[in-house]
Amino acid sequence: MSPSLDMTPMVDLAFLLVTFFMLTATPTEDTAVVVDTPSSISEKSLPDKGVLTITIDKDKRVFFSSDSQPVKLKALETVGAKYGQSFSDKEKKQFSLLPDFGLEAQQIKGFVNLPAEQRKAFKQPGIPTDSLNNQLAEWVMAARSANISVLNTAPYIAIKGDGLADVPTVKKVIKILQEKNLNRFYLVTDLETKPVASN
């Protein structure tokens, strides 16, 4: 008679782990834009939560995101009210699941009502940053206020620019922040190895 090993407990454990990961995973959509950040030797990392991220791609488009769904929802209500936009609960929920966005406030309602495949294929034009229609400033200030009210702390602000991003666009974003007295922010980069001194 050969010895046998009962695999039932191992199979049970595998199914429990799969179930746990399925139930705890947060469904999110793909990001609207992928950027290849420049590298630096700075080892300072972004905080884990309470971060507002402004992303600038190589096509001069500006995107915005918050890592907190309640902050996103409050900011949406504030900015939407300013531009005469109201949103249903379903639209708010859909917006809160977006990892980032680059749209005028007036385009958000139509965008979140698109089927998932059309949203994925849609090329977002970027949030307006010009002096006559500076919606980026509205989003930053609304999200900052929401972050303070929801999380009881001022958010960290991060600028994530593509390595090929237009320098004047990055400067414009920094100027917008400085005009709102937001002078402390992170510049997101990839970590590169420190140079080694040769003998």
PDB file of C-alpha atoms in Angstrom, residues 96-190:
ATOM      1  CA  SER A  96     -15.405  58.108  -8.731  1.00  0.00           C
ATOM      2  CA  LEU A  97     -14.043  54.937 -10.371  1.00  0.00           C
ATOM      3  CA  LEU A  98     -12.050  56.863 -12.985  1.00  0.00           C
ATOM      4  CA  PRO A  99      -8.352  56.759 -12.088  1.00  0.00           C
ATOM      5  CA  ASP A 100      -7.846  60.154 -13.756  1.00  0.00           C
ATOM      6  CA  PHE A 101      -9.523  62.411 -16.301  1.00  0.00           C
ATOM      7  CA  GLY A 102      -8.661  65.140 -18.767  1.00  0.00           C
ATOM      8  CA  LEU A 103     -11.961  66.739 -19.719  1.00  0.00           C
ATOM      9  CA  GLU A 104     -13.793  70.037 -19.434  1.00  0.00           C
ATOM     10  CA  ALA A 105     -16.420  69.947 -16.678  1.00  0.00           C
ATOM     11  CA  GLN A 106     -19.137  70.207 -19.340  1.00  0.00           C
ATOM     12  CA  GLN A 107     -17.916  66.976 -21.013  1.00  0.00           C
ATOM     13  CA  ILE A 108     -17.888  64.747 -17.927  1.00  0.00           C
ATOM     14  CA  LYS A 109     -21.595  63.848 -17.927  1.00  0.00           C
ATOM     15  CA  GLY A 110     -21.446  62.588 -21.523  1.00  0.00           C
ATOM     16  CA  PHE A 111     -18.160  60.781 -20.925  1.00  0.00           C
ATOM     17  CA  VAL A 112     -19.271  58.782 -17.862  1.00  0.00           C
ATOM     18  CA  ASN A 113     -22.438  57.713 -19.719  1.00  0.00           C
ATOM     19  CA  LEU A 114     -20.441  56.145 -22.555  1.00  0.00           C
ATOM     20  CA  PRO A 115     -20.087  52.347 -22.580  1.00  0.00           C
ATOM     21  CA  ALA A 116     -16.784  51.163 -21.069  1.00  0.00           C
ATOM     22  CA  GLU A 117     -15.227  50.306 -24.448  1.00  0.00           C
ATOM     23  CA  GLN A 118     -16.054  53.735 -25.897  1.00  0.00           C
ATOM     24  CA  ARG A 119     -14.670  55.469 -22.773  1.00  0.00           C
ATOM     25  CA  LYS A 120     -11.462  53.506 -23.190  1.00  0.00           C
ATOM     26  CA  ALA A 121     -11.136  54.467 -26.885  1.00  0.00           C
ATOM     27  CA  PHE A 122     -12.031  58.148 -26.323  1.00  0.00           C
ATOM     28  CA  LYS A 123      -9.008  60.473 -26.517  1.00  0.00           C
ATOM     29  CA  GLN A 124      -9.506  62.987 -23.733  1.00  0.00           C
ATOM     30  CA  PRO A 125      -8.455  66.520 -24.755  1.00  0.00           C
ATOM     31  CA  GLY A 126      -7.078  67.521 -21.351  1.00  0.00           C
ATOM     32  CA  ILE A 127      -8.356  69.921 -18.687  1.00  0.00           C
ATOM     33  CA  PRO A 128      -8.312  73.560 -19.827  1.00  0.00           C
ATOM     34  CA  THR A 129      -5.527  75.629 -18.246  1.00  0.00           C
ATOM     35  CA  ASP A 130      -5.758  78.894 -20.160  1.00  0.00           C
ATOM     36  CA  SER A 131      -6.455  82.220 -18.457  1.00  0.00           C
ATOM     37  CA  LEU A 132     -10.041  82.470 -19.757  1.00  0.00           C
ATOM     38  CA  ASN A 133     -11.040  78.912 -18.857  1.00  0.00           C
ATOM     39  CA  ASN A 134      -8.737  77.700 -16.076  1.00  0.00           C
ATOM     40  CA  GLN A 135     -10.620  74.611 -14.974  1.00  0.00           C
ATOM     41  CA  LEU A 136      -7.474  72.979 -13.581  1.00  0.00           C
ATOM     42  CA  ALA A 137      -7.355  75.614 -10.821  1.00  0.00           C
ATOM     43  CA  GLU A 138     -11.040  74.924 -10.063  1.00  0.00           C
ATOM     44  CA  TRP A 139     -10.406  71.177  -9.756  1.00  0.00           C
ATOM     45  CA  VAL A 140      -7.325  71.603  -7.576  1.00  0.00           C
ATOM     46  CA  MET A 141      -9.025  74.006  -5.176  1.00  0.00           C
ATOM     47  CA  ALA A 142     -12.262  71.971  -5.028  1.00  0.00           C
ATOM     48  CA  ALA A 143     -10.351  68.735  -4.384  1.00  0.00           C
ATOM     49  CA  ARG A 144      -8.126  70.443  -1.809  1.00  0.00           C
ATOM     50  CA  SER A 145     -11.180  71.722   0.070  1.00  0.00           C
ATOM     51  CA  ALA A 146     -12.843  68.290  -0.186  1.00  0.00           C
ATOM     52  CA  ASN A 147      -9.693  66.579   1.079  1.00  0.00           C
ATOM     53  CA  ILE A 148      -9.604  68.868   4.120  1.00  0.00           C
ATOM     54  CA  SER A 149     -13.281  68.224   4.876  1.00  0.00           C
ATOM     55  CA  VAL A 150     -13.211  64.445   4.221  1.00  0.00           C
ATOM     56  CA  LEU A 151      -9.756  63.471   5.506  1.00  0.00           C
ATOM     57  CA  ASN A 152      -9.195  66.393   7.930  1.00  0.00           C
ATOM     58  CA  THR A 153      -5.862  67.240   6.333  1.00  0.00           C
ATOM     59  CA  ALA A 154      -4.553  69.249   3.413  1.00  0.00           C
ATOM     60  CA  PRO A 155      -3.648  67.036   0.466  1.00  0.00           C
ATOM     61  CA  TYR A 156      -0.243  66.510  -1.037  1.00  0.00           C
ATOM     62  CA  ILE A 157      -0.017  67.710  -4.620  1.00  0.00           C
ATOM     63  CA  ALA A 158       2.046  65.839  -7.195  1.00  0.00           C
ATOM     64  CA  ILE A 159       2.946  66.857 -10.720  1.00  0.00           C
ATOM     65  CA  LYS A 160       3.665  63.885 -12.955  1.00  0.00           C
ATOM     66  CA  GLY A 161       5.070  64.944 -16.292  1.00  0.00           C
ATOM     67  CA  ASP A 162       6.106  62.853 -19.222  1.00  0.00           C
ATOM     68  CA  GLY A 163       9.829  62.980 -19.979  1.00  0.00           C
ATOM     69  CA  LEU A 164       8.899  64.509 -23.352  1.00  0.00           C
ATOM     70  CA  ALA A 165       6.344  66.937 -21.886  1.00  0.00           C
ATOM     71  CA  ASP A 166       6.388  70.510 -23.094  1.00  0.00           C
ATOM     72  CA  VAL A 167       8.307  72.669 -20.571  1.00  0.00           C
ATOM     73  CA  PRO A 168       5.997  75.715 -20.982  1.00  0.00           C
ATOM     74  CA  THR A 169       2.997  73.498 -20.122  1.00  0.00           C
ATOM     75  CA  VAL A 170       4.719  72.262 -16.963  1.00  0.00           C
ATOM     76  CA  LYS A 171       5.624  75.856 -16.065  1.00  0.00           C
ATOM     77  CA  LYS A 172       2.003  76.911 -16.636  1.00  0.00           C
ATOM     78  CA  VAL A 173       0.755  74.204 -14.252  1.00  0.00           C
ATOM     79  CA  ILE A 174       3.278  75.287 -11.604  1.00  0.00           C
ATOM     80  CA  LYS A 175       2.227  78.922 -12.085  1.00  0.00           C
ATOM     81  CA  ILE A 176      -1.448  77.956 -11.627  1.00  0.00           C
ATOM     82  CA  LEU A 177      -0.577  76.281  -8.322  1.00  0.00           C
ATOM     83  CA  GLN A 178       1.516  79.239  -7.180  1.00  0.00           C
ATOM     84  CA  GLU A 179      -1.293  81.691  -8.013  1.00  0.00           C
ATOM     85  CA  LYS A 180      -3.429  79.713  -5.554  1.00  0.00           C
ATOM     86  CA  ASN A 181      -0.627  79.887  -2.936  1.00  0.00           C
ATOM     87  CA  LEU A 182       0.102  76.181  -3.332  1.00  0.00           C
ATOM     88  CA  ASN A 183       3.869  76.330  -3.334  1.00  0.00           C
ATOM     89  CA  ARG A 184       4.703  72.841  -2.056  1.00  0.00           C
ATOM     90  CA  PHE A 185       4.294  69.946  -4.432  1.00  0.00           C
ATOM     91  CA  TYR A 186       6.056  66.778  -5.505  1.00  0.00           C
ATOM     92  CA  LEU A 187       7.552  66.249  -8.953  1.00  0.00           C
ATOM     93  CA  VAL A 188       7.082  62.568  -9.749  1.00  0.00           C
ATOM     94  CA  THR A 189      10.080  60.815 -11.305  1.00  0.00           C
ATOM     95  CA  ASP A 190      11.410  57.309 -11.746  1.00  0.00           C
TER      96      ASP A 190
END
